[in-house]
mmCIF file of C-alpha atoms in Angstrom:
data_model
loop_
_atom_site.group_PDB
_atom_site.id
_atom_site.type_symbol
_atom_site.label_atom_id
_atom_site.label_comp_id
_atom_site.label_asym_id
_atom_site.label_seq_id
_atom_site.Cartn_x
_atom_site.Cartn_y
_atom_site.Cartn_z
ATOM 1 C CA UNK A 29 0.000 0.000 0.000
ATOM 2 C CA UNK A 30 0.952 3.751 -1.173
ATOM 3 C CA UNK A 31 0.952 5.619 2.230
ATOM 4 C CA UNK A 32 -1.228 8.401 2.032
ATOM 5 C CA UNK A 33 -2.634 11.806 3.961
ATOM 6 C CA UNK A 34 -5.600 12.674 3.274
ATOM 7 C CA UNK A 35 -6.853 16.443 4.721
ATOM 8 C CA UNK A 36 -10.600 18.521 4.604
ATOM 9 C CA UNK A 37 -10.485 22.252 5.904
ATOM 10 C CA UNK A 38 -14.429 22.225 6.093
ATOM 11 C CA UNK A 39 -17.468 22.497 4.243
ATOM 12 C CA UNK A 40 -20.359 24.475 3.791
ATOM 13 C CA UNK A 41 -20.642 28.184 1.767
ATOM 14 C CA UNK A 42 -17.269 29.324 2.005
ATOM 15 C CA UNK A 43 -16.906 32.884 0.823
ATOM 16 C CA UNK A 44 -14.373 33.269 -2.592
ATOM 17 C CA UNK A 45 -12.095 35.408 -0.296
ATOM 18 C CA UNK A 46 -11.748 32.509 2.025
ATOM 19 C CA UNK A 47 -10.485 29.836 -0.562
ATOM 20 C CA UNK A 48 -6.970 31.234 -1.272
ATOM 21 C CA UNK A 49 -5.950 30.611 2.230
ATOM 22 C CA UNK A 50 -8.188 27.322 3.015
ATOM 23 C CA UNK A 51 -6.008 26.088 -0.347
ATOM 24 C CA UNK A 52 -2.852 26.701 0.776
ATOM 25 C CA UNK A 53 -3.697 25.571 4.277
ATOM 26 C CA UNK A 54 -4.784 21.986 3.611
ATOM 27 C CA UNK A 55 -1.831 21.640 1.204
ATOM 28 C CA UNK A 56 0.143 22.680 3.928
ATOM 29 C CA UNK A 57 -1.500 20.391 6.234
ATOM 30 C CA UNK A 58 -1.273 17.383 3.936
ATOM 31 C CA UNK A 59 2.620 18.278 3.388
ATOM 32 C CA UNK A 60 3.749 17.971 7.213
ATOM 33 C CA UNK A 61 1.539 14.950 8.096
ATOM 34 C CA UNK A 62 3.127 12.983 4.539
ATOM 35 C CA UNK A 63 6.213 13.936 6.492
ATOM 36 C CA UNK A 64 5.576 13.509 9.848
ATOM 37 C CA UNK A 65 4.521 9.528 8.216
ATOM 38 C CA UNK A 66 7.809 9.220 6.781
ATOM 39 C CA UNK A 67 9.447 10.582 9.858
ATOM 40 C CA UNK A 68 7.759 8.001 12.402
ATOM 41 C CA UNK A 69 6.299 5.722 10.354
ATOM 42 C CA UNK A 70 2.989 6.034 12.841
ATOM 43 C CA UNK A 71 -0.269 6.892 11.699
ATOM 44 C CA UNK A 72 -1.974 8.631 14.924
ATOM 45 C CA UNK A 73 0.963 11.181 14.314
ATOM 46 C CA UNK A 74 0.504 12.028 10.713
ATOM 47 C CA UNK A 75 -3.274 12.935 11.482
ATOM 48 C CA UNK A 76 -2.687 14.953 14.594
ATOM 49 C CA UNK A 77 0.366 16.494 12.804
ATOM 50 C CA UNK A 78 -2.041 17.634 9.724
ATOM 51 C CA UNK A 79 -4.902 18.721 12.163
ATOM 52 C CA UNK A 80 -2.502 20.949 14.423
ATOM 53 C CA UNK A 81 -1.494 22.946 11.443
ATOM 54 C CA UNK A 82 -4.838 23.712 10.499
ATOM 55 C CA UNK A 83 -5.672 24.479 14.669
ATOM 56 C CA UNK A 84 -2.737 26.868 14.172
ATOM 57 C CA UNK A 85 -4.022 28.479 10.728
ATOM 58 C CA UNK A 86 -7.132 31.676 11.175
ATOM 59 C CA UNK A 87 -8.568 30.206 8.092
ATOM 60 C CA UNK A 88 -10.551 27.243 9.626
ATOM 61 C CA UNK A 89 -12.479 26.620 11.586
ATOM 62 C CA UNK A 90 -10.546 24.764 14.580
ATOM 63 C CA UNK A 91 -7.971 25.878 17.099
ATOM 64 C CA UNK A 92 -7.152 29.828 16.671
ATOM 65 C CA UNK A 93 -10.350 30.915 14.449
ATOM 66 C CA UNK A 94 -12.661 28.909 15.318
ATOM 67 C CA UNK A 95 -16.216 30.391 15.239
ATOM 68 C CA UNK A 96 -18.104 31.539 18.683
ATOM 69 C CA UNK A 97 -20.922 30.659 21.165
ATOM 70 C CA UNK A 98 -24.030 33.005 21.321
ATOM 71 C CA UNK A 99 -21.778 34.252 24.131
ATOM 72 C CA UNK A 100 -18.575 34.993 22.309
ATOM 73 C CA UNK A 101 -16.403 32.146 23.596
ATOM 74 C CA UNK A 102 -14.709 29.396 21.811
ATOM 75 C CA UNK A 103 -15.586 25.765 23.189
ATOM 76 C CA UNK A 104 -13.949 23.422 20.840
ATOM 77 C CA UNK A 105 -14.225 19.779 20.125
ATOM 78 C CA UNK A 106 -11.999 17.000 18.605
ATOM 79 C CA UNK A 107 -11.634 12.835 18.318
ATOM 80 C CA UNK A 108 -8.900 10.582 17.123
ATOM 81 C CA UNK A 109 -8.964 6.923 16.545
ATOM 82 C CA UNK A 110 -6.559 4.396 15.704
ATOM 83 C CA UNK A 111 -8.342 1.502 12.922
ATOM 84 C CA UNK A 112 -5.961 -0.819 13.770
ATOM 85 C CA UNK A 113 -5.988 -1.180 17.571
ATOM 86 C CA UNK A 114 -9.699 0.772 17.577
ATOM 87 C CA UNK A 115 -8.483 2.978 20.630
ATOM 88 C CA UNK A 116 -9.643 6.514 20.331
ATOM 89 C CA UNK A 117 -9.985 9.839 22.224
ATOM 90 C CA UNK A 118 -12.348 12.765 22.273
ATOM 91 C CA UNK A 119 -12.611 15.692 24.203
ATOM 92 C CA UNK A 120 -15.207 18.956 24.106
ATOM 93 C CA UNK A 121 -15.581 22.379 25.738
ATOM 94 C CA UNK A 122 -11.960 22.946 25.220
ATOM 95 C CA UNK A 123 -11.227 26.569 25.953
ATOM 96 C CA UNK A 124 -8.213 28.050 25.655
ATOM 97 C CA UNK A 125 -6.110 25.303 24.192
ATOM 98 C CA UNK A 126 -4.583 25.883 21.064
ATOM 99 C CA UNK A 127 -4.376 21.969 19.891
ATOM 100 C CA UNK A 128 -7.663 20.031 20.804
ATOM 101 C CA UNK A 129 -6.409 17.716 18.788
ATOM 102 C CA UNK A 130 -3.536 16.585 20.892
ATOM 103 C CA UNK A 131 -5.786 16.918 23.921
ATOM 104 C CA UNK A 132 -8.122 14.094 22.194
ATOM 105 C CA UNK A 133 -4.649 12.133 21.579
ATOM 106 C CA UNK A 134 -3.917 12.088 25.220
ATOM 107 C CA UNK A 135 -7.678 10.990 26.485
ATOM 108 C CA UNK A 136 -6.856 8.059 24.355
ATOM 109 C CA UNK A 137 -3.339 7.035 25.806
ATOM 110 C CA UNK A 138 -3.730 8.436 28.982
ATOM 111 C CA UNK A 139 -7.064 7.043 30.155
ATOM 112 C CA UNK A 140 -9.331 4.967 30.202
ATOM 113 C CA UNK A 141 -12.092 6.284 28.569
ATOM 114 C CA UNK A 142 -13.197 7.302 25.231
ATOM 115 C CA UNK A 143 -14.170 10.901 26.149
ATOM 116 C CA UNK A 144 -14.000 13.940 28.610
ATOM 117 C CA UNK A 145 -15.713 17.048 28.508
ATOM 118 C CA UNK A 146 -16.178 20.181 30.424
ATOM 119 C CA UNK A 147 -14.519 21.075 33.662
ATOM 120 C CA UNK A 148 -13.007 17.086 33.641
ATOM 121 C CA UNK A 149 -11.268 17.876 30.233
ATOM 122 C CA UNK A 150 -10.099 20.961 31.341
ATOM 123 C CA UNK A 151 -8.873 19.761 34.455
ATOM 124 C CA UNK A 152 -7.070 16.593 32.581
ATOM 125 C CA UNK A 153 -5.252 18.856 30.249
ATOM 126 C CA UNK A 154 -3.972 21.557 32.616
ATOM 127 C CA UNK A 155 -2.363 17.980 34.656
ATOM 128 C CA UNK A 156 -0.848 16.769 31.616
ATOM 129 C CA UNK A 157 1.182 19.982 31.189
ATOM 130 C CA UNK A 158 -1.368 21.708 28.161
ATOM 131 C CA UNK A 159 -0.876 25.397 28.062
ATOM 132 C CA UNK A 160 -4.074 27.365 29.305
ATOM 133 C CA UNK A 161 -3.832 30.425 27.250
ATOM 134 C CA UNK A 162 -3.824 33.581 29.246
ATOM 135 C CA UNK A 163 -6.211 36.043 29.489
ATOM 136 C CA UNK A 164 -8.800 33.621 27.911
ATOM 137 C CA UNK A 165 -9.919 34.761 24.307
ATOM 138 C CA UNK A 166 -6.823 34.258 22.703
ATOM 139 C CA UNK A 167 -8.591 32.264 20.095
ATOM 140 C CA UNK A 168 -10.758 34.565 19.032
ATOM 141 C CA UNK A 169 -10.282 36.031 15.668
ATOM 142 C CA UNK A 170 -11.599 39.119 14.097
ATOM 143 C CA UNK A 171 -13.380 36.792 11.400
ATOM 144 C CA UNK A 172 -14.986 35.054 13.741
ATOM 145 C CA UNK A 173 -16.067 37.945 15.727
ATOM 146 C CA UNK A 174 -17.676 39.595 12.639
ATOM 147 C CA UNK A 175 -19.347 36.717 11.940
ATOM 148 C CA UNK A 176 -21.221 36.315 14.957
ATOM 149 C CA UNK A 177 -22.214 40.089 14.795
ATOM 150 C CA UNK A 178 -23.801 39.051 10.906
ATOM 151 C CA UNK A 179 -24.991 36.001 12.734
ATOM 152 C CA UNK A 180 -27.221 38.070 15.581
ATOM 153 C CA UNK A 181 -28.395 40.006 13.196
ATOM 154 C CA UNK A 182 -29.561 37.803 10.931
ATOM 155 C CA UNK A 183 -31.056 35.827 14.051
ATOM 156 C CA UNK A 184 -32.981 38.730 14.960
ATOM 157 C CA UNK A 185 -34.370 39.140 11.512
ATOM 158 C CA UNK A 186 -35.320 35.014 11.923
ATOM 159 C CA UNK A 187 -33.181 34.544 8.956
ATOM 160 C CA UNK A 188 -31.145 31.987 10.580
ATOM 161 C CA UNK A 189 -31.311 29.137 13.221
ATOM 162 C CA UNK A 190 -30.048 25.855 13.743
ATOM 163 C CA UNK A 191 -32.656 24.498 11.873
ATOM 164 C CA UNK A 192 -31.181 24.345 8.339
ATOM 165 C CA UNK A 193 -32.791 21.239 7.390
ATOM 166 C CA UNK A 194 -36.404 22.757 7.619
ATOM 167 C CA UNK A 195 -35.022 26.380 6.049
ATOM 168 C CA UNK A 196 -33.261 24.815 3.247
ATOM 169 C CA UNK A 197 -36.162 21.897 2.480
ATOM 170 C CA UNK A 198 -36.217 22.584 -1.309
ATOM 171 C CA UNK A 199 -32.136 22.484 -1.209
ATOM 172 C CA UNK A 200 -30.708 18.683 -1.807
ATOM 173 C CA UNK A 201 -27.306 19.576 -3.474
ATOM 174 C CA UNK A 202 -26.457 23.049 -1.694
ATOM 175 C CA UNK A 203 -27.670 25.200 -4.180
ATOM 176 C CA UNK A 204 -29.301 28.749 -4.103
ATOM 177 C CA UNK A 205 -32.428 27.822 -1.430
ATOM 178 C CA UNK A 206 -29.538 26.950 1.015
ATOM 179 C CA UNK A 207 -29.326 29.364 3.992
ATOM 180 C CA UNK A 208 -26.593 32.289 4.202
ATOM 181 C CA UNK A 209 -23.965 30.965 6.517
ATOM 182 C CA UNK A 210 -22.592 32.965 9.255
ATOM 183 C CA UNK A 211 -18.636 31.915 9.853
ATOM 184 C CA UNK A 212 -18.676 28.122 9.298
ATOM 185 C CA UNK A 213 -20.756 25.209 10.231
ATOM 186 C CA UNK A 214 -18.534 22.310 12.114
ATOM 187 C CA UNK B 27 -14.100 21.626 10.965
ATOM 188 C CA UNK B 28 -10.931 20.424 10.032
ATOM 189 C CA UNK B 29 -9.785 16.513 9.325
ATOM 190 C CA UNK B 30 -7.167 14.314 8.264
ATOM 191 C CA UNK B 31 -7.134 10.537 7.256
ATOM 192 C CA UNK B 32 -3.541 8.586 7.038
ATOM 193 C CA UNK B 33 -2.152 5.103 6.105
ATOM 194 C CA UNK B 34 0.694 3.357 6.043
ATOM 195 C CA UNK B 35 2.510 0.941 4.163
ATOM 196 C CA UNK B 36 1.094 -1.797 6.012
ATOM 197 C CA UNK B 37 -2.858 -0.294 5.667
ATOM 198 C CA UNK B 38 -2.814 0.937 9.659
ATOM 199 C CA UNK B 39 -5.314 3.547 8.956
ATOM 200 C CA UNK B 40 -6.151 6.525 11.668
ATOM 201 C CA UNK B 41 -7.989 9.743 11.566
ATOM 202 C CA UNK B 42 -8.588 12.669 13.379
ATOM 203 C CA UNK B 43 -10.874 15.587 13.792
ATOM 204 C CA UNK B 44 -10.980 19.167 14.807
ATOM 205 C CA UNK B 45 -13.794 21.759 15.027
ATOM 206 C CA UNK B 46 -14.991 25.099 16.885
ATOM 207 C CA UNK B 47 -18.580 24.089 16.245
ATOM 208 C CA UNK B 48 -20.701 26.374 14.130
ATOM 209 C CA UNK B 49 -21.770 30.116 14.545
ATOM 210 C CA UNK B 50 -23.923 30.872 17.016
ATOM 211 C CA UNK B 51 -24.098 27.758 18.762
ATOM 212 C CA UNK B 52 -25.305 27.956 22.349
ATOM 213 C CA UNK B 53 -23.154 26.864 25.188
ATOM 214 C CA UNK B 54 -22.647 23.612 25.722
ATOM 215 C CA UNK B 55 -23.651 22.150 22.023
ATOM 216 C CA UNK B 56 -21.830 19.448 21.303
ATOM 217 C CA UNK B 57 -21.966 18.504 17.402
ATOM 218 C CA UNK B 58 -20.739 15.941 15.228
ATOM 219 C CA UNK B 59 -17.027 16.202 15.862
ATOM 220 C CA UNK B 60 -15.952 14.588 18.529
ATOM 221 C CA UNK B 61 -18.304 11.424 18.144
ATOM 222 C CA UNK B 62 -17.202 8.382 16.747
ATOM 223 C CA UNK B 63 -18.764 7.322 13.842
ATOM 224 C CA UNK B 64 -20.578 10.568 13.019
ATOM 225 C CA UNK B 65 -17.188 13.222 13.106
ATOM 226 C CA UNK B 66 -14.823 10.329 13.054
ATOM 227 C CA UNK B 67 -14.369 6.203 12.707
ATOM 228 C CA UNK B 68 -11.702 4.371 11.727
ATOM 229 C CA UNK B 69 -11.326 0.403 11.261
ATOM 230 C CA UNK B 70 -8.665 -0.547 9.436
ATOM 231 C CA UNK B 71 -10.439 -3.524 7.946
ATOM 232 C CA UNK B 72 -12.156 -1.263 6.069
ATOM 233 C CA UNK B 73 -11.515 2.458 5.886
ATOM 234 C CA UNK B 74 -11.399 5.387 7.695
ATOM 235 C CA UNK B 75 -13.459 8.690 7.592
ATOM 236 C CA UNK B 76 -13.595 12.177 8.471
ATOM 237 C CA UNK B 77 -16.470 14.479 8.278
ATOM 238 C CA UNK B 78 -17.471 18.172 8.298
ATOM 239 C CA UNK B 79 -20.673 20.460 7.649
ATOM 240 C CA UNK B 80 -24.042 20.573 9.290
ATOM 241 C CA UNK B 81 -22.838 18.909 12.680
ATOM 242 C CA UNK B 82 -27.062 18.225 13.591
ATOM 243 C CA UNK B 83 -27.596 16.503 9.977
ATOM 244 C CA UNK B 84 -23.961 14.373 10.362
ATOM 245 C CA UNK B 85 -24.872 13.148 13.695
ATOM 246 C CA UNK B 86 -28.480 11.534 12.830
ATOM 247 C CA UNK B 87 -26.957 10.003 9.816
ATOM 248 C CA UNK B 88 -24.476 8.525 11.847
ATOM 249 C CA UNK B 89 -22.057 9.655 8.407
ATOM 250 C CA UNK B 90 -18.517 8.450 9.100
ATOM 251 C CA UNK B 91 -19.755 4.940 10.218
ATOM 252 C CA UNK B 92 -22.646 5.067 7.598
ATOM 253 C CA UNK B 93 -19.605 5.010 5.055
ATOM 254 C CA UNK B 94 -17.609 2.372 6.777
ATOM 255 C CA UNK B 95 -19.926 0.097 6.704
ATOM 256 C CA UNK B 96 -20.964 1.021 3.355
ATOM 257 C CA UNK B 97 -17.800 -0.385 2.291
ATOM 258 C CA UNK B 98 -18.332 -3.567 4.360
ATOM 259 C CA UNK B 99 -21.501 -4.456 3.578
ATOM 260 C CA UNK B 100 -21.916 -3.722 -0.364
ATOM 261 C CA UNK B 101 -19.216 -3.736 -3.561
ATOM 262 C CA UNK B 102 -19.026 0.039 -3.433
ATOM 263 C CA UNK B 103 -15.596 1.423 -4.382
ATOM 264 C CA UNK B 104 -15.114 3.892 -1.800
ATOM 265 C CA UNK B 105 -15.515 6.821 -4.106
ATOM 266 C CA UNK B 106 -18.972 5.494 -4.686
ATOM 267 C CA UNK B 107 -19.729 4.868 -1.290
ATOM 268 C CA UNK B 108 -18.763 8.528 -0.108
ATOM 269 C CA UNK B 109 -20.917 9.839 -2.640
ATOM 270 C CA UNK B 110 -23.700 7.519 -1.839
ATOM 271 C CA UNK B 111 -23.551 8.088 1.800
ATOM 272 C CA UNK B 112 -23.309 12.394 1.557
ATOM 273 C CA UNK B 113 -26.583 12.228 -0.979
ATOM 274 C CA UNK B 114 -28.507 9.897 1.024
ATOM 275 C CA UNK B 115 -28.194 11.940 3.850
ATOM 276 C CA UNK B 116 -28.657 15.192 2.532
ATOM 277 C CA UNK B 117 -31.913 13.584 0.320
ATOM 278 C CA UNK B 118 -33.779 12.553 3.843
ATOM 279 C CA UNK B 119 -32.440 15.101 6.610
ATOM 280 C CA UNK B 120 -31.884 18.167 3.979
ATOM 281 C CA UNK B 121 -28.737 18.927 5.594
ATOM 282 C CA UNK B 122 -25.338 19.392 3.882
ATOM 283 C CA UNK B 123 -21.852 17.859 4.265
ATOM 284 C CA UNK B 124 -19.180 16.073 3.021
ATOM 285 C CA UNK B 125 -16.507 13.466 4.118
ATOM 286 C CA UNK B 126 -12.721 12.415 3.243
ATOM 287 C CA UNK B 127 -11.650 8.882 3.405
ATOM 288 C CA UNK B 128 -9.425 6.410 3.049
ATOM 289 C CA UNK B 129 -10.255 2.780 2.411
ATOM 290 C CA UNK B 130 -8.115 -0.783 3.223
ATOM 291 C CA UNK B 131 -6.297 -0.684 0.041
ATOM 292 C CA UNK B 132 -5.158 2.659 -0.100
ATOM 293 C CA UNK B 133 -7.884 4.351 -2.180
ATOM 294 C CA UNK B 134 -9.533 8.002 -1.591
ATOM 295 C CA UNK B 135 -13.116 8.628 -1.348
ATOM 296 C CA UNK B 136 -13.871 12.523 -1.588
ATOM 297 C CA UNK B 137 -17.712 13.802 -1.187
ATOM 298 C CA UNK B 138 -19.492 16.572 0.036
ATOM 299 C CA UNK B 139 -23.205 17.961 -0.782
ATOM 300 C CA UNK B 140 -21.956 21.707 0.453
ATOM 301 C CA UNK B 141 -21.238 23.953 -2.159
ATOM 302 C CA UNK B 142 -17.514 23.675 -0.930
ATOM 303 C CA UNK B 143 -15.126 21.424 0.929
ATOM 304 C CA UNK B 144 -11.517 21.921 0.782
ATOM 305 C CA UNK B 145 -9.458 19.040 0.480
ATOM 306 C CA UNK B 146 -5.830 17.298 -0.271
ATOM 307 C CA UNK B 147 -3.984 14.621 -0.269
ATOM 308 C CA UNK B 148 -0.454 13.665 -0.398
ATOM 309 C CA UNK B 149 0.580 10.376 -2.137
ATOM 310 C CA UNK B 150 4.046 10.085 -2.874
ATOM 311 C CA UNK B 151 5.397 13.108 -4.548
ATOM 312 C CA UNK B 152 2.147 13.776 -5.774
ATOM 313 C CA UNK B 153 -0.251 16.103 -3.726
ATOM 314 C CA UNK B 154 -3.981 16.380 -5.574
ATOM 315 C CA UNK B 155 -6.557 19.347 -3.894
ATOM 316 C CA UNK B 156 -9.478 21.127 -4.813
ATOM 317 C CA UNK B 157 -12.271 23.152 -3.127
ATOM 318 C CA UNK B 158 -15.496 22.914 -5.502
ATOM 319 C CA UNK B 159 -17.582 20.316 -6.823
ATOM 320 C CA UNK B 160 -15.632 18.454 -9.330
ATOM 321 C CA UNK B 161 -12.266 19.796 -8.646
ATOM 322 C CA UNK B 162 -9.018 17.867 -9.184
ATOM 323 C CA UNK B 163 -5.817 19.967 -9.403
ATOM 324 C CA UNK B 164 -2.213 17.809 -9.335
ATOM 325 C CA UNK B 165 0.904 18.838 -8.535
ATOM 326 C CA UNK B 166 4.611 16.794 -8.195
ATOM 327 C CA UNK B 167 6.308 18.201 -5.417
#
């Protein structure tokens, strides 16, 4: 078998002046697993290599740039797995950490359990030495900030809601009856 | 949301997943991400998937392990069975996304029912991406 990395950067109704930099970014993300594969030869690295440089980049949605609660904050989410031994790790309401990714790695090595959230995440990451950004909001881009602004507008109007499966009903293929997006959908 | 799918020489296959959610979420939503088998599944018998879009739709279709087993259960190629699995969600919950993965013998499966999804992969010193429906740009390192 050909090894191979294989990266997304999102979907949904991504602006034209976002796809320069979601281009570059998942080539660049696809480079450094490929060599983080050649370099160790392991699999779970390659993927969490590829996902921390996207965590790292403003132009997706993960890590620094991700999008915001009603409230303004980022909570973030991630999940690894291994097909081979079937272990895998996965962690939400991540504040403050740049790489959820590797926080999702370490559930999976370091416990025994599938998946921590809230304060127990939290709590597990700042004991296995994860950097706590300080102040919080250090994730919060400009980008993501304007598009919450669009997004309460818009949700005052009742032009938007989390129920894009009623709003869009005529839409099968994402075309024009699909709703304006506001940042990006996970 | 942002993914990545890898094997090896020796068809190990793992796969991770990354996301701040969507816009406007409330506190406390969880979405498709960190679930297995809707954000993220790998078996290494048969393939292993990533997913991103409309976290709600992904998570009642069950996507990533909808695909999996797709490629256990029927003679799919995994190509087909990406498409197959995006469109049959997006016909009966409306929703939109799309999915990257990687299948037992090294193939790529690439789908998405969103207007966009950027992808790449690396194979060799060959890296392919695109961003729109129907997009395939190559380049040799």
């Amino acid at each position: 078998i050909t090894p191979i990395v294989l990266v997304h950067g999102g979907a949904g109704d991504i602006p034209e002046e976002r796809v320069p930099g979601k281009i570059r970014g998942v080539k660049l993300a696809t480079k450094l697993g490929y060599k983080k594969l050649q370099e160790t030869g392991n699999v779970l690295d390659a993927v969490e290599e590829a996902v921390r440089s996207m965590e790292l980049d403003e132009n997706f949605n993960a890590g620094y740039g991700s999008v915001l609660t009603t409230e303004g904050n980022v909570e973030m989410e991630a999940s690894i797995m291994h097909g081979t031994t079937m272990k895998a790790g996965c962690c939400s309401f991540v504040k403050d950490i740049m790489h959820p990714i590797s926080v999702a790695r370490r559930v999976m090595e370091k416990t025994v359990h599938n998946y921590l959230a809230g304060d127990g995440v939290m709590e597990f990451a700042r004991n296995e030495g994860f950097e706590i950004l300080y102040p919080p909001g250090q994730l919060v881009t400009d980008f993501a900030r304007q598009a919450l602004e669009e997004w309460k507008e818009a949700h005052k109007r009742g032009e938007v809601g989390f129920a894009r499966t009623e709003i869009g009903a005529k839409n099968k293929y994402a075309n024009e009856t699909e709703t304006k997006q506001y940042g990006e959908v996970g | 949301t942002v993914g990545a799918v890898a094997i090896d020489k020796d068809g190990n296959i793992a796969v991770a997943t990354s996301t701040g959610g969507i816009t406007g979420k409330l506190p406390g939503r969880i979405g498709d991400t960190p679930l297995l088998g809707s954000g993220t599944y790998a078996d290494s018998r048969f393939a292993g998937v990533s997913t991103t879009g409309h976290g709600e739709t992904i998570m009642k279709a069950v996507l990533a392990h909808d695909i999996v087993k797709r490629l256990e259960f029927t003679s799919d190629d995994v190509q087909t069975a990406t498409e197959k699995a995006c469109k049959a969600m997006t016909d009966h919950l409306i929703g939109t996304a799309g999915a990257i993965v990687i299948d037992k013998k090294g193939e790529v499966g690439i789908a998405f029912t969103s207007k966009k999804m950027s992808w790449a992969y690396q194979k060799g010193d060959k890296i392919a991406y695109g961003i729109n429906q129907g997009d395939f740009t190559e380049e040799t390192i």
